[in-house]
PDB file of C-alpha atoms in Angstrom:
ATOM      1  CA  UNK A   1      33.595  68.729 -19.353  1.00 57.00           C
ATOM      2  CA  UNK A   2      32.867  71.213 -22.105  1.00 68.00           C
ATOM      3  CA  UNK A   3      30.050  68.840 -23.119  1.00 76.00           C
ATOM      4  CA  UNK A   4      27.954  70.270 -20.265  1.00 80.00           C
ATOM      5  CA  UNK A   5      27.164  73.203 -22.566  1.00 74.00           C
ATOM      6  CA  UNK A   6      25.488  70.779 -24.981  1.00 77.00           C
ATOM      7  CA  UNK A   7      23.012  69.509 -22.360  1.00 80.00           C
ATOM      8  CA  UNK A   8      19.589  71.184 -22.778  1.00 75.00           C
ATOM      9  CA  UNK A   9      18.995  71.281 -19.002  1.00 73.00           C
ATOM     10  CA  UNK A  10      21.942  73.649 -18.574  1.00 77.00           C
ATOM     11  CA  UNK A  11      21.909  75.594 -21.848  1.00 72.00           C
ATOM     12  CA  UNK A  12      20.665  78.740 -20.074  1.00 72.00           C
ATOM     13  CA  UNK A  13      23.578  78.905 -17.594  1.00 75.00           C
ATOM     14  CA  UNK A  14      26.207  81.632 -17.973  1.00 79.00           C
ATOM     15  CA  UNK A  15      29.942  80.939 -17.770  1.00 84.00           C
ATOM     16  CA  UNK A  16      29.945  81.377 -13.995  1.00 83.00           C
ATOM     17  CA  UNK A  17      27.098  78.892 -13.585  1.00 80.00           C
ATOM     18  CA  UNK A  18      28.744  76.382 -15.928  1.00 84.00           C
ATOM     19  CA  UNK A  19      31.998  76.596 -13.951  1.00 87.00           C
ATOM     20  CA  UNK A  20      30.162  75.931 -10.680  1.00 86.00           C
ATOM     21  CA  UNK A  21      28.425  72.956 -12.293  1.00 86.00           C
ATOM     22  CA  UNK A  22      31.714  71.546 -13.598  1.00 90.00           C
ATOM     23  CA  UNK A  23      33.183  71.752 -10.095  1.00 91.00           C
ATOM     24  CA  UNK A  24      30.540  69.358  -8.735  1.00 92.00           C
ATOM     25  CA  UNK A  25      30.418  67.020 -11.747  1.00 92.00           C
ATOM     26  CA  UNK A  26      32.380  64.159 -13.269  1.00 94.00           C
ATOM     27  CA  UNK A  27      32.017  62.246 -16.544  1.00 93.00           C
ATOM     28  CA  UNK A  28      32.366  58.478 -16.290  1.00 96.00           C
ATOM     29  CA  UNK A  29      32.663  55.954 -19.113  1.00 96.00           C
ATOM     30  CA  UNK A  30      30.799  52.642 -18.900  1.00 97.00           C
ATOM     31  CA  UNK A  31      31.225  49.375 -20.771  1.00 97.00           C
ATOM     32  CA  UNK A  32      28.462  47.253 -22.287  1.00 94.00           C
ATOM     33  CA  UNK A  33      26.493  45.389 -19.584  1.00 94.00           C
ATOM     34  CA  UNK A  34      28.003  47.540 -16.833  1.00 97.00           C
ATOM     35  CA  UNK A  35      25.592  48.582 -14.089  1.00 97.00           C
ATOM     36  CA  UNK A  36      24.952  52.280 -13.500  1.00 97.00           C
ATOM     37  CA  UNK A  37      23.114  51.560 -10.241  1.00 97.00           C
ATOM     38  CA  UNK A  38      21.243  48.714  -8.601  1.00 95.00           C
ATOM     39  CA  UNK A  39      17.690  48.671  -7.303  1.00 93.00           C
ATOM     40  CA  UNK A  40      17.775  49.586  -3.603  1.00 93.00           C
ATOM     41  CA  UNK A  41      20.956  51.690  -3.745  1.00 95.00           C
ATOM     42  CA  UNK A  42      20.916  55.132  -2.150  1.00 95.00           C
ATOM     43  CA  UNK A  43      21.299  57.902  -4.773  1.00 94.00           C
ATOM     44  CA  UNK A  44      24.229  60.281  -4.435  1.00 94.00           C
ATOM     45  CA  UNK A  45      24.432  61.645  -7.961  1.00 94.00           C
ATOM     46  CA  UNK A  46      22.081  63.035 -10.553  1.00 90.00           C
ATOM     47  CA  UNK A  47      22.778  61.007 -13.698  1.00 94.00           C
ATOM     48  CA  UNK A  48      22.553  62.453 -17.205  1.00 92.00           C
ATOM     49  CA  UNK A  49      23.183  60.052 -20.069  1.00 93.00           C
ATOM     50  CA  UNK A  50      25.596  61.569 -22.598  1.00 93.00           C
ATOM     51  CA  UNK A  51      26.285  58.568 -24.845  1.00 94.00           C
ATOM     52  CA  UNK A  52      25.012  55.013 -25.156  1.00 93.00           C
ATOM     53  CA  UNK A  53      21.770  53.297 -24.196  1.00 91.00           C
ATOM     54  CA  UNK A  54      20.679  52.406 -20.669  1.00 94.00           C
ATOM     55  CA  UNK A  55      17.900  49.968 -19.860  1.00 92.00           C
ATOM     56  CA  UNK A  56      15.888  50.198 -16.660  1.00 91.00           C
ATOM     57  CA  UNK A  57      14.560  47.003 -15.116  1.00 91.00           C
ATOM     58  CA  UNK A  58      13.152  45.566 -11.907  1.00 88.00           C
ATOM     59  CA  UNK A  59      13.814  42.108 -10.506  1.00 87.00           C
ATOM     60  CA  UNK A  60      10.850  40.125  -9.177  1.00 80.00           C
ATOM     61  CA  UNK A  61      10.824  37.645  -6.285  1.00 77.00           C
ATOM     62  CA  UNK A  62      11.763  34.818  -8.661  1.00 77.00           C
ATOM     63  CA  UNK A  63      14.869  36.659  -9.860  1.00 80.00           C
ATOM     64  CA  UNK A  64      13.398  37.459 -13.282  1.00 80.00           C
ATOM     65  CA  UNK A  65      14.137  40.840 -14.819  1.00 85.00           C
ATOM     66  CA  UNK A  66      11.157  42.974 -15.842  1.00 85.00           C
ATOM     67  CA  UNK A  67      12.059  45.555 -18.495  1.00 85.00           C
ATOM     68  CA  UNK A  68      10.682  49.036 -17.791  1.00 84.00           C
ATOM     69  CA  UNK A  69      12.274  51.484 -20.218  1.00 84.00           C
ATOM     70  CA  UNK A  70      15.408  52.364 -22.141  1.00 86.00           C
ATOM     71  CA  UNK A  71      17.088  55.765 -22.084  1.00 89.00           C
ATOM     72  CA  UNK A  72      18.890  57.565 -24.896  1.00 89.00           C
ATOM     73  CA  UNK A  73      21.104  60.679 -24.712  1.00 90.00           C
ATOM     74  CA  UNK A  74      20.474  63.299 -23.269  1.00 86.00           C
ATOM     75  CA  UNK A  75      18.221  61.885 -20.547  1.00 86.00           C
ATOM     76  CA  UNK A  76      17.988  62.245 -16.808  1.00 86.00           C
ATOM     77  CA  UNK A  77      17.924  58.773 -15.271  1.00 91.00           C
ATOM     78  CA  UNK A  78      15.875  57.976 -12.137  1.00 86.00           C
ATOM     79  CA  UNK A  79      15.970  61.577 -10.920  1.00 84.00           C
ATOM     80  CA  UNK A  80      12.876  61.003  -8.776  1.00 83.00           C
ATOM     81  CA  UNK A  81      15.015  58.947  -6.394  1.00 88.00           C
ATOM     82  CA  UNK A  82      17.188  62.029  -5.861  1.00 86.00           C
ATOM     83  CA  UNK A  83      14.275  64.406  -5.366  1.00 82.00           C
ATOM     84  CA  UNK A  84      12.481  62.115  -2.917  1.00 83.00           C
ATOM     85  CA  UNK A  85      15.646  60.924  -1.108  1.00 87.00           C
ATOM     86  CA  UNK A  86      14.573  57.337  -1.713  1.00 91.00           C
ATOM     87  CA  UNK A  87      16.487  54.228  -2.843  1.00 93.00           C
ATOM     88  CA  UNK A  88      16.538  53.556  -6.563  1.00 92.00           C
ATOM     89  CA  UNK A  89      13.280  51.719  -7.422  1.00 89.00           C
ATOM     90  CA  UNK A  90      14.926  49.810 -10.295  1.00 91.00           C
ATOM     91  CA  UNK A  91      18.328  48.883 -11.714  1.00 95.00           C
ATOM     92  CA  UNK A  92      20.023  50.538 -14.688  1.00 95.00           C
ATOM     93  CA  UNK A  93      22.372  48.738 -17.079  1.00 96.00           C
ATOM     94  CA  UNK A  94      24.218  49.816 -20.217  1.00 96.00           C
ATOM     95  CA  UNK A  95      23.273  47.856 -23.334  1.00 91.00           C
ATOM     96  CA  UNK A  96      26.320  49.298 -25.116  1.00 92.00           C
ATOM     97  CA  UNK A  97      29.294  51.386 -24.060  1.00 94.00           C
ATOM     98  CA  UNK A  98      28.434  54.901 -22.983  1.00 95.00           C
ATOM     99  CA  UNK A  99      29.113  57.934 -20.839  1.00 96.00           C
ATOM    100  CA  UNK A 100      27.251  59.538 -17.958  1.00 96.00           C
ATOM    101  CA  UNK A 101      27.536  62.957 -16.362  1.00 93.00           C
ATOM    102  CA  UNK A 102      27.423  62.400 -12.592  1.00 95.00           C
ATOM    103  CA  UNK A 103      26.511  65.494 -10.563  1.00 92.00           C
ATOM    104  CA  UNK A 104      26.763  65.661  -6.782  1.00 93.00           C
ATOM    105  CA  UNK A 105      23.048  65.965  -6.091  1.00 90.00           C
ATOM    106  CA  UNK A 106      23.185  67.669  -2.703  1.00 89.00           C
ATOM    107  CA  UNK A 107      25.492  70.396  -4.024  1.00 88.00           C
ATOM    108  CA  UNK A 108      23.307  70.762  -7.124  1.00 85.00           C
ATOM    109  CA  UNK A 109      20.207  71.188  -4.987  1.00 82.00           C
ATOM    110  CA  UNK A 110      21.887  73.726  -2.696  1.00 82.00           C
ATOM    111  CA  UNK A 111      23.414  75.808  -5.461  1.00 74.00           C
ATOM    112  CA  UNK A 112      21.143  75.548  -8.492  1.00 72.00           C
ATOM    113  CA  UNK A 113      17.536  74.593  -7.797  1.00 64.00           C
ATOM    114  CA  UNK A 114      16.498  78.144  -7.017  1.00 61.00           C
ATOM    115  CA  UNK A 115      17.072  78.819 -10.722  1.00 60.00           C
ATOM    116  CA  UNK A 116      13.594  78.860 -12.355  1.00 62.00           C
ATOM    117  CA  UNK A 117      14.846  77.736 -15.780  1.00 62.00           C
ATOM    118  CA  UNK A 118      16.540  74.649 -14.359  1.00 60.00           C
ATOM    119  CA  UNK A 119      13.501  73.862 -12.199  1.00 61.00           C
ATOM    120  CA  UNK A 120      11.263  73.998 -15.273  1.00 58.00           C
ATOM    121  CA  UNK A 121      13.501  71.551 -17.141  1.00 62.00           C
ATOM    122  CA  UNK A 122      13.363  69.169 -14.192  1.00 62.00           C
ATOM    123  CA  UNK A 123       9.552  69.385 -14.085  1.00 61.00           C
ATOM    124  CA  UNK A 124       9.390  68.575 -17.802  1.00 64.00           C
ATOM    125  CA  UNK A 125      11.636  65.558 -17.282  1.00 60.00           C
ATOM    126  CA  UNK A 126       9.465  64.296 -14.414  1.00 56.00           C
ATOM    127  CA  UNK A 127       6.346  64.708 -16.552  1.00 58.00           C
ATOM    128  CA  UNK A 128       8.012  62.555 -19.189  1.00 64.00           C
ATOM    129  CA  UNK A 129       8.741  59.869 -16.585  1.00 62.00           C
ATOM    130  CA  UNK A 130       5.060  59.815 -15.568  1.00 55.00           C
ATOM    131  CA  UNK A 131       4.170  59.145 -19.200  1.00 61.00           C
ATOM    132  CA  UNK A 132       6.732  56.332 -19.309  1.00 58.00           C
ATOM    133  CA  UNK A 133       5.292  54.695 -16.191  1.00 57.00           C
ATOM    134  CA  UNK A 134       1.775  55.010 -17.601  1.00 56.00           C
ATOM    135  CA  UNK A 135       2.931  53.140 -20.707  1.00 66.00           C
ATOM    136  CA  UNK A 136       4.606  50.464 -18.578  1.00 61.00           C
ATOM    137  CA  UNK A 137       1.387  49.897 -16.645  1.00 55.00           C
ATOM    138  CA  UNK A 138      -0.602  49.713 -19.875  1.00 58.00           C
ATOM    139  CA  UNK A 139       1.830  47.273 -21.501  1.00 64.00           C
ATOM    140  CA  UNK A 140       2.191  44.965 -18.512  1.00 61.00           C
ATOM    141  CA  UNK A 141      -1.336  44.951 -17.104  1.00 62.00           C
ATOM    142  CA  UNK A 142      -3.767  45.949 -19.853  1.00 68.00           C
ATOM    143  CA  UNK A 143      -2.317  44.580 -23.102  1.00 80.00           C
ATOM    144  CA  UNK A 144      -2.228  40.913 -24.066  1.00 86.00           C
ATOM    145  CA  UNK A 145       1.003  39.456 -25.461  1.00 89.00           C
ATOM    146  CA  UNK A 146      -0.343  39.779 -29.017  1.00 92.00           C
ATOM    147  CA  UNK A 147      -1.306  43.403 -28.426  1.00 89.00           C
ATOM    148  CA  UNK A 148       2.113  44.175 -26.918  1.00 87.00           C
ATOM    149  CA  UNK A 149       3.881  42.739 -29.969  1.00 91.00           C
ATOM    150  CA  UNK A 150       1.634  44.584 -32.408  1.00 91.00           C
ATOM    151  CA  UNK A 151       2.269  47.864 -30.569  1.00 89.00           C
ATOM    152  CA  UNK A 152       6.008  47.258 -30.555  1.00 88.00           C
ATOM    153  CA  UNK A 153       5.997  46.540 -34.288  1.00 91.00           C
ATOM    154  CA  UNK A 154       4.201  49.818 -34.964  1.00 91.00           C
ATOM    155  CA  UNK A 155       6.362  51.932 -32.671  1.00 85.00           C
ATOM    156  CA  UNK A 156       9.748  50.186 -32.896  1.00 84.00           C
ATOM    157  CA  UNK A 157       9.600  47.861 -35.896  1.00 84.00           C
ATOM    158  CA  UNK A 158      13.060  48.891 -37.082  1.00 84.00           C
ATOM    159  CA  UNK A 159      14.612  47.302 -33.998  1.00 81.00           C
ATOM    160  CA  UNK A 160      13.899  43.847 -35.412  1.00 82.00           C
ATOM    161  CA  UNK A 161      16.675  44.558 -37.927  1.00 77.00           C
ATOM    162  CA  UNK A 162      19.269  45.232 -35.217  1.00 77.00           C
ATOM    163  CA  UNK A 163      18.170  43.025 -32.319  1.00 80.00           C
ATOM    164  CA  UNK A 164      17.760  39.276 -31.993  1.00 84.00           C
ATOM    165  CA  UNK A 165      14.262  38.007 -31.281  1.00 86.00           C
ATOM    166  CA  UNK A 166      15.387  36.862 -27.846  1.00 87.00           C
ATOM    167  CA  UNK A 167      16.365  40.451 -27.023  1.00 83.00           C
ATOM    168  CA  UNK A 168      13.070  41.839 -28.337  1.00 87.00           C
ATOM    169  CA  UNK A 169      11.205  39.252 -26.262  1.00 87.00           C
ATOM    170  CA  UNK A 170      13.153  40.392 -23.198  1.00 81.00           C
ATOM    171  CA  UNK A 171      12.212  44.025 -23.841  1.00 80.00           C
ATOM    172  CA  UNK A 172       8.560  42.990 -24.012  1.00 84.00           C
ATOM    173  CA  UNK A 173       8.795  40.718 -20.957  1.00 81.00           C
ATOM    174  CA  UNK A 174       7.658  37.766 -23.084  1.00 85.00           C
ATOM    175  CA  UNK A 175       9.138  34.350 -23.804  1.00 88.00           C
ATOM    176  CA  UNK A 176      10.939  33.963 -27.170  1.00 90.00           C
ATOM    177  CA  UNK A 177       8.423  31.232 -28.027  1.00 92.00           C
ATOM    178  CA  UNK A 178       5.479  33.578 -27.566  1.00 92.00           C
ATOM    179  CA  UNK A 179       7.140  36.225 -29.734  1.00 93.00           C
ATOM    180  CA  UNK A 180       8.002  33.719 -32.468  1.00 92.00           C
ATOM    181  CA  UNK A 181       4.498  32.231 -32.476  1.00 93.00           C
ATOM    182  CA  UNK A 182       2.863  35.670 -32.743  1.00 94.00           C
ATOM    183  CA  UNK A 183       5.200  36.857 -35.496  1.00 93.00           C
ATOM    184  CA  UNK A 184       4.402  33.684 -37.464  1.00 93.00           C
ATOM    185  CA  UNK A 185       0.690  34.436 -37.044  1.00 94.00           C
ATOM    186  CA  UNK A 186       1.141  38.035 -38.246  1.00 94.00           C
ATOM    187  CA  UNK A 187       3.163  36.771 -41.199  1.00 92.00           C
ATOM    188  CA  UNK A 188       0.380  34.373 -42.233  1.00 93.00           C
ATOM    189  CA  UNK A 189      -2.113  37.223 -41.964  1.00 94.00           C
ATOM    190  CA  UNK A 190       0.226  39.289 -44.200  1.00 93.00           C
ATOM    191  CA  UNK A 191       0.618  42.013 -41.575  1.00 94.00           C
ATOM    192  CA  UNK A 192       4.391  41.636 -41.790  1.00 92.00           C
ATOM    193  CA  UNK A 193       7.026  40.129 -44.077  1.00 91.00           C
ATOM    194  CA  UNK A 194      10.081  38.382 -42.678  1.00 87.00           C
ATOM    195  CA  UNK A 195      13.032  37.874 -45.009  1.00 83.00           C
ATOM    196  CA  UNK A 196      16.500  39.046 -44.006  1.00 78.00           C
ATOM    197  CA  UNK A 197      14.762  41.868 -42.145  1.00 83.00           C
ATOM    198  CA  UNK A 198      11.257  42.288 -40.791  1.00 89.00           C
ATOM    199  CA  UNK A 199       8.975  44.660 -42.723  1.00 90.00           C
ATOM    200  CA  UNK A 200       5.542  45.887 -41.653  1.00 91.00           C
ATOM    201  CA  UNK A 201       3.056  45.480 -44.525  1.00 92.00           C
ATOM    202  CA  UNK A 202      -0.212  46.473 -42.872  1.00 94.00           C
ATOM    203  CA  UNK A 203       0.289  49.122 -40.199  1.00 93.00           C
ATOM    204  CA  UNK A 204      -3.442  49.779 -39.803  1.00 93.00           C
ATOM    205  CA  UNK A 205      -4.161  46.130 -39.049  1.00 93.00           C
ATOM    206  CA  UNK A 206      -1.512  46.075 -36.330  1.00 93.00           C
ATOM    207  CA  UNK A 207      -2.787  49.302 -34.775  1.00 92.00           C
ATOM    208  CA  UNK A 208      -6.309  47.880 -34.726  1.00 92.00           C
ATOM    209  CA  UNK A 209      -5.104  44.950 -32.609  1.00 90.00           C
ATOM    210  CA  UNK A 210      -4.161  47.080 -29.603  1.00 86.00           C
ATOM    211  CA  UNK A 211      -5.973  50.379 -30.128  1.00 82.00           C
ATOM    212  CA  UNK A 212      -9.550  49.163 -29.850  1.00 66.00           C
TER     213      UNK A 212
END
């Protein structure tokens, strides 16, 4: 529990405050593909990701998963559900093993949210979530499949070296065939090179696809 001191949200707390926080918190380990929470569950804990990667997704009426975002340490996860006393609007799953700090939210609210420093950190986190949702809306409603792939190559091109194309397609909410066809097109246009790893050759050309 000494890791609480490393979390930016609580770095301003004195020893007394840290002890109170430890008393209402637990650290839980999760395995790859383990669910942190399901869409529709009632939130009881404030979750802070300490280690690992968590992906957030919604499930549509056909049972298909729609990728929303992935979280890295040290992130608050779905804190809006706590603040609004609403069910989780999406599901969260670990893509690798990890750890989460689980804080009893009601006790946190009663004992800590009058602290202006902590409140400011929460506001900053919520502002970041608004930016994330804006990007989700842009990617899923505004951008074409080709534009989505070009944007992903510019912003996350290194992931092609560590993830299979089927996984990348899932992150983009596209079929593997659509991803493969578009990558082949970009390769012919000499925007990218695909050998053992994918390499971006013409960043400006890719940016021009989605930024206009």
